[in-house]
mmCIF file of C-alpha atoms in Angstrom:
data_model
loop_
_atom_site.group_PDB
_atom_site.id
_atom_site.type_symbol
_atom_site.label_atom_id
_atom_site.label_comp_id
_atom_site.label_asym_id
_atom_site.label_seq_id
_atom_site.Cartn_x
_atom_site.Cartn_y
_atom_site.Cartn_z
ATOM 1 C CA MET A 4 73.471 75.166 76.471
ATOM 2 C CA SER A 5 72.887 78.801 78.069
ATOM 3 C CA GLN A 6 69.510 79.540 79.720
ATOM 4 C CA LEU A 7 67.886 83.090 80.430
ATOM 5 C CA LEU A 8 66.848 82.178 84.373
ATOM 6 C CA ARG A 9 65.355 85.981 84.968
ATOM 7 C CA GLU A 10 65.098 89.522 83.247
ATOM 8 C CA TRP A 11 63.838 92.917 85.230
ATOM 9 C CA PRO A 12 64.293 96.551 84.302
ATOM 10 C CA ALA A 13 66.948 98.390 85.794
ATOM 11 C CA SER A 14 64.488 101.373 86.473
ATOM 12 C CA GLY A 15 67.503 103.951 87.038
ATOM 13 C CA GLY A 16 68.855 104.945 83.392
ATOM 14 C CA SER A 17 71.668 104.389 81.644
ATOM 15 C CA VAL A 18 73.802 101.584 83.746
ATOM 16 C CA THR A 19 77.360 102.353 84.044
ATOM 17 C CA GLY A 20 78.477 99.345 86.215
ATOM 18 C CA LEU A 21 77.527 95.787 87.577
ATOM 19 C CA LEU A 22 78.843 93.487 89.890
ATOM 20 C CA SER A 23 77.739 90.942 91.856
ATOM 21 C CA GLU A 24 78.241 90.523 95.847
ATOM 22 C CA ARG A 25 80.977 87.603 96.855
ATOM 23 C CA ASP A 26 78.196 85.253 98.168
ATOM 24 C CA GLY A 27 76.317 86.395 95.251
ATOM 25 C CA LYS A 28 73.537 87.028 97.178
ATOM 26 C CA HIS A 29 72.948 90.640 95.546
ATOM 27 C CA ILE A 30 74.101 92.486 92.754
ATOM 28 C CA VAL A 31 75.168 96.591 92.791
ATOM 29 C CA LEU A 32 74.201 98.697 89.740
ATOM 30 C CA THR A 33 75.495 102.375 88.805
ATOM 31 C CA PHE A 34 74.264 104.669 86.752
ATOM 32 C CA GLU A 35 75.032 107.753 84.760
ATOM 33 C CA SER A 36 72.863 109.523 87.018
ATOM 34 C CA GLY A 37 75.272 108.866 89.904
ATOM 35 C CA ALA A 38 72.952 106.626 91.425
ATOM 36 C CA ALA A 39 74.097 103.387 93.260
ATOM 37 C CA GLN A 40 71.266 100.373 93.598
ATOM 38 C CA VAL A 41 71.781 97.175 95.644
ATOM 39 C CA ARG A 42 69.305 94.569 94.472
ATOM 40 C CA ASP A 43 68.443 91.028 95.273
ATOM 41 C CA ALA A 44 69.868 88.421 92.779
ATOM 42 C CA ASP A 45 67.411 86.213 92.268
ATOM 43 C CA ASN A 46 64.539 88.289 91.788
ATOM 44 C CA GLY A 47 65.819 91.606 91.154
ATOM 45 C CA ALA A 48 64.226 93.387 94.016
ATOM 46 C CA MET A 49 65.593 96.631 95.270
ATOM 47 C CA ILE A 50 67.065 96.729 98.373
ATOM 48 C CA SER A 51 68.437 100.211 98.423
ATOM 49 C CA GLU A 52 69.467 102.841 96.687
ATOM 50 C CA THR A 53 71.774 105.237 97.248
ATOM 51 C CA LYS A 54 72.532 108.774 95.970
ATOM 52 C CA VAL A 55 76.420 108.506 95.697
ATOM 53 C CA SER A 56 77.629 111.677 93.388
ATOM 54 C CA VAL A 57 76.158 114.426 91.492
ATOM 55 C CA GLU A 58 75.255 113.734 88.091
ATOM 56 C CA GLY A 59 77.798 113.932 85.606
ATOM 57 C CA HIS A 60 80.484 112.350 87.785
ATOM 58 C CA THR A 61 81.405 108.496 87.036
ATOM 59 C CA ALA A 62 80.349 105.869 89.719
ATOM 60 C CA GLU A 63 81.184 102.483 88.229
ATOM 61 C CA VAL A 64 84.390 100.929 89.783
ATOM 62 C CA LEU A 65 82.719 98.787 92.318
ATOM 63 C CA THR A 66 84.662 97.060 95.640
ATOM 64 C CA PRO A 67 82.459 95.046 97.879
ATOM 65 C CA GLY A 68 83.865 93.621 100.828
ATOM 66 C CA ALA A 69 83.067 91.166 103.386
ATOM 67 C CA ASP A 70 81.588 93.332 105.904
ATOM 68 C CA ARG A 71 81.007 96.250 104.159
ATOM 69 C CA MET A 72 79.703 97.329 100.401
ATOM 70 C CA LEU A 73 82.146 99.800 98.956
ATOM 71 C CA LEU A 74 81.573 101.817 95.757
ATOM 72 C CA ALA A 75 84.192 104.271 94.689
ATOM 73 C CA VAL A 76 83.256 107.482 92.649
ATOM 74 C CA VAL A 77 85.732 108.291 90.224
ATOM 75 C CA ASP A 78 85.970 111.419 87.258
ATOM 76 C CA SER A 79 87.216 114.113 89.719
ATOM 77 C CA ARG A 80 90.194 115.235 91.534
ATOM 78 C CA PHE A 81 88.554 113.720 95.309
ATOM 79 C CA PRO A 82 87.408 110.296 94.447
ATOM 80 C CA GLU A 83 85.290 109.167 97.167
ATOM 81 C CA LEU A 84 84.417 106.154 98.642
ATOM 82 C CA TRP A 85 80.435 104.967 100.047
ATOM 83 C CA ASN A 86 79.370 102.320 102.384
ATOM 84 C CA LEU A 87 76.339 100.989 100.584
ATOM 85 C CA ARG A 88 75.442 99.383 103.410
ATOM 86 C CA THR A 89 74.986 102.385 105.001
ATOM 87 C CA GLY A 90 74.278 104.949 102.182
ATOM 88 C CA LYS A 91 77.133 106.930 103.670
ATOM 89 C CA ARG A 92 80.005 108.959 102.466
ATOM 90 C CA VAL A 93 83.188 106.921 104.394
ATOM 91 C CA LEU A 94 86.112 108.987 102.450
ATOM 92 C CA THR A 95 87.417 111.509 100.195
ATOM 93 C CA LEU A 96 90.855 111.391 99.236
ATOM 94 C CA PRO A 97 92.683 114.631 98.239
ATOM 95 C CA GLY A 98 96.154 114.609 96.407
ATOM 96 C CA HIS A 99 95.876 113.927 93.046
ATOM 97 C CA THR A 100 96.342 117.345 90.378
ATOM 98 C CA ASP A 101 94.313 115.466 87.744
ATOM 99 C CA GLU A 102 90.864 113.313 87.375
ATOM 100 C CA VAL A 103 91.421 110.086 89.004
ATOM 101 C CA TRP A 104 89.680 107.271 86.409
ATOM 102 C CA SER A 105 90.137 104.098 88.245
ATOM 103 C CA THR A 106 90.515 102.290 91.781
ATOM 104 C CA ALA A 107 90.735 99.213 92.977
ATOM 105 C CA LEU A 108 90.583 97.408 96.825
ATOM 106 C CA SER A 109 93.026 95.082 97.692
ATOM 107 C CA SER A 110 91.783 91.471 99.086
ATOM 108 C CA ASP A 111 91.807 92.506 102.459
ATOM 109 C CA GLY A 112 90.398 95.765 102.387
ATOM 110 C CA GLN A 113 93.062 97.934 103.931
ATOM 111 C CA PHE A 114 94.548 99.319 100.884
ATOM 112 C CA LEU A 115 93.177 101.747 98.351
ATOM 113 C CA LEU A 116 94.894 102.230 94.542
ATOM 114 C CA THR A 117 93.762 105.052 92.521
ATOM 115 C CA GLY A 118 94.901 106.057 89.026
ATOM 116 C CA SER A 119 94.752 109.508 87.607
ATOM 117 C CA GLY A 120 95.686 111.827 84.594
ATOM 118 C CA PHE A 121 94.964 114.319 82.039
ATOM 119 C CA TYR A 122 93.611 113.017 78.937
ATOM 120 C CA MET A 123 95.303 115.223 76.204
ATOM 121 C CA SER A 124 98.541 115.115 78.240
ATOM 122 C CA ARG A 125 101.834 113.577 76.858
ATOM 123 C CA GLY A 126 104.011 113.579 79.707
ATOM 124 C CA GLU A 127 104.944 116.871 79.201
ATOM 125 C CA ALA A 128 105.310 119.644 81.381
ATOM 126 C CA PRO A 129 103.651 121.312 82.964
ATOM 127 C CA GLU A 130 102.251 118.802 85.530
ATOM 128 C CA ASP A 131 99.913 116.326 83.778
ATOM 129 C CA GLY A 132 99.096 114.497 87.078
ATOM 130 C CA ASN A 133 99.404 110.990 85.817
ATOM 131 C CA ALA A 134 100.687 109.049 88.849
ATOM 132 C CA ILE A 135 99.219 106.085 90.499
ATOM 133 C CA ARG A 136 98.421 106.382 94.555
ATOM 134 C CA ILE A 137 98.266 103.967 97.369
ATOM 135 C CA TRP A 138 96.240 105.146 100.072
ATOM 136 C CA ASP A 139 95.030 103.607 103.687
ATOM 137 C CA ALA A 140 91.301 102.362 103.132
ATOM 138 C CA ASN A 141 90.249 102.643 106.339
ATOM 139 C CA SER A 142 91.666 106.602 107.191
ATOM 140 C CA GLY A 143 92.341 107.727 103.482
ATOM 141 C CA ARG A 144 96.117 108.573 104.377
ATOM 142 C CA GLU A 145 98.194 108.569 101.086
ATOM 143 C CA ILE A 146 101.097 106.101 101.812
ATOM 144 C CA LEU A 147 102.659 106.194 98.521
ATOM 145 C CA SER A 148 102.642 107.501 94.969
ATOM 146 C CA TYR A 149 104.152 106.470 91.595
ATOM 147 C CA ARG A 150 104.583 108.777 88.530
ATOM 148 C CA ALA A 151 103.669 107.575 85.060
ATOM 149 C CA PRO A 152 105.004 109.274 82.169
ATOM 150 C CA GLY A 153 103.110 109.324 79.474
ATOM 151 C CA TRP A 154 99.431 109.516 78.725
ATOM 152 C CA VAL A 155 96.332 109.536 81.484
ATOM 153 C CA VAL A 156 96.470 106.161 83.735
ATOM 154 C CA ASP A 157 93.223 104.331 82.790
ATOM 155 C CA GLN A 158 93.252 101.190 84.378
ATOM 156 C CA VAL A 159 94.905 100.088 88.155
ATOM 157 C CA THR A 160 94.733 96.553 89.840
ATOM 158 C CA PHE A 161 95.861 94.651 92.699
ATOM 159 C CA ALA A 162 97.223 91.496 91.775
ATOM 160 C CA GLY A 163 96.566 88.315 93.651
ATOM 161 C CA ASP A 164 99.591 88.377 95.935
ATOM 162 C CA GLY A 165 98.206 91.918 97.275
ATOM 163 C CA THR A 166 101.832 93.425 97.040
ATOM 164 C CA THR A 167 102.215 94.134 93.207
ATOM 165 C CA ILE A 168 100.133 96.736 91.316
ATOM 166 C CA PHE A 169 99.758 96.654 87.529
ATOM 167 C CA SER A 170 98.583 100.061 85.485
ATOM 168 C CA ALA A 171 97.329 100.807 82.145
ATOM 169 C CA SER A 172 97.765 103.772 80.377
ATOM 170 C CA ARG A 173 96.238 105.238 77.282
ATOM 171 C CA ASP A 174 98.926 105.264 75.451
ATOM 172 C CA GLY A 175 99.293 101.628 75.792
ATOM 173 C CA ALA A 176 101.814 101.185 78.305
ATOM 174 C CA VAL A 177 101.287 98.559 81.196
ATOM 175 C CA ARG A 178 103.451 98.932 84.168
ATOM 176 C CA ARG A 179 104.204 96.550 87.095
ATOM 177 C CA PHE A 180 105.231 98.220 90.658
ATOM 178 C CA ARG A 181 105.836 96.692 93.743
ATOM 179 C CA CYS A 182 104.071 97.765 96.749
ATOM 180 C CA GLU A 183 106.321 97.059 99.595
ATOM 181 C CA VAL A 184 104.201 99.039 102.078
ATOM 182 C CA CYS A 185 101.616 96.490 101.333
ATOM 183 C CA LEU A 186 103.411 93.605 102.888
ATOM 184 C CA PRO A 187 102.264 91.829 105.956
ATOM 185 C CA LEU A 188 103.187 93.632 108.932
ATOM 186 C CA GLU A 189 105.944 91.499 110.076
ATOM 187 C CA GLU A 190 107.436 91.118 106.738
ATOM 188 C CA LEU A 191 107.687 95.091 106.417
ATOM 189 C CA GLN A 192 109.260 95.717 109.726
ATOM 190 C CA SER A 193 111.565 92.938 109.087
ATOM 191 C CA LEU A 194 112.434 95.148 105.738
ATOM 192 C CA ILE A 195 112.473 98.478 107.469
ATOM 193 C CA SER A 196 114.901 97.008 109.746
ATOM 194 C CA ALA A 197 117.051 95.619 106.910
ATOM 195 C CA ARG A 198 117.255 98.573 104.971
ATOM 196 C CA VAL A 199 117.150 101.218 107.905
ATOM 197 C CA THR A 200 120.028 101.279 110.141
ATOM 198 C CA ARG A 201 118.280 103.917 112.677
ATOM 199 C CA GLU A 202 114.708 104.042 114.248
ATOM 200 C CA LEU A 203 112.565 105.857 111.897
ATOM 201 C CA THR A 204 111.211 108.962 112.759
ATOM 202 C CA PRO A 205 107.627 109.478 114.237
ATOM 203 C CA GLY A 206 106.683 111.055 110.666
ATOM 204 C CA GLU A 207 108.658 108.222 108.774
ATOM 205 C CA ARG A 208 106.750 105.511 111.022
ATOM 206 C CA ALA A 209 103.391 107.128 110.448
ATOM 207 C CA GLN A 210 103.861 107.494 106.758
ATOM 208 C CA TYR A 211 104.931 103.852 105.826
ATOM 209 C CA VAL A 212 103.724 101.775 108.321
ATOM 210 C CA PRO A 213 100.038 101.110 108.480
#
């Protein structure tokens, strides 16, 4: 039988996102206004509030980590990553040619995944921006990108193994990708050695080896 344990007002306007920290001690609320609140999960007491974006942008994709509580602000061509423990923006990601609608953080916190596109496109010219991109979550460096023909990429996620990516587009297409750069460093180096018969250039090493 279900039981209501507690109720309190969100006191921030229309809620766009809700997630519990992994240890269950705090929850994070995001609002249409662009604010993000960290609250005590037991009594709803306000821990902190951060204005992460201008009104109209969507801050609903939550990616809390063990040592940093991260929030991704989407709905623009330059998504932002904020650390809600410090209240500061840590990254702004360039590179997308259309709005970003979804993002995900790998379980180890090393890689960030984004999906983008133009809602009215059909995968035809001109460039519609429907893409999936992989970023270094610490430096903001783009590592890989995949084109996604069809409609806008609405959702992206990492599978549990951390090396498989799924995306879902507005036209109903679900795609699965292999993220070889997400492999553990020793496996990645072995893969590179097996496929490349020469030493990587400094540029290639900087691009593909985290």
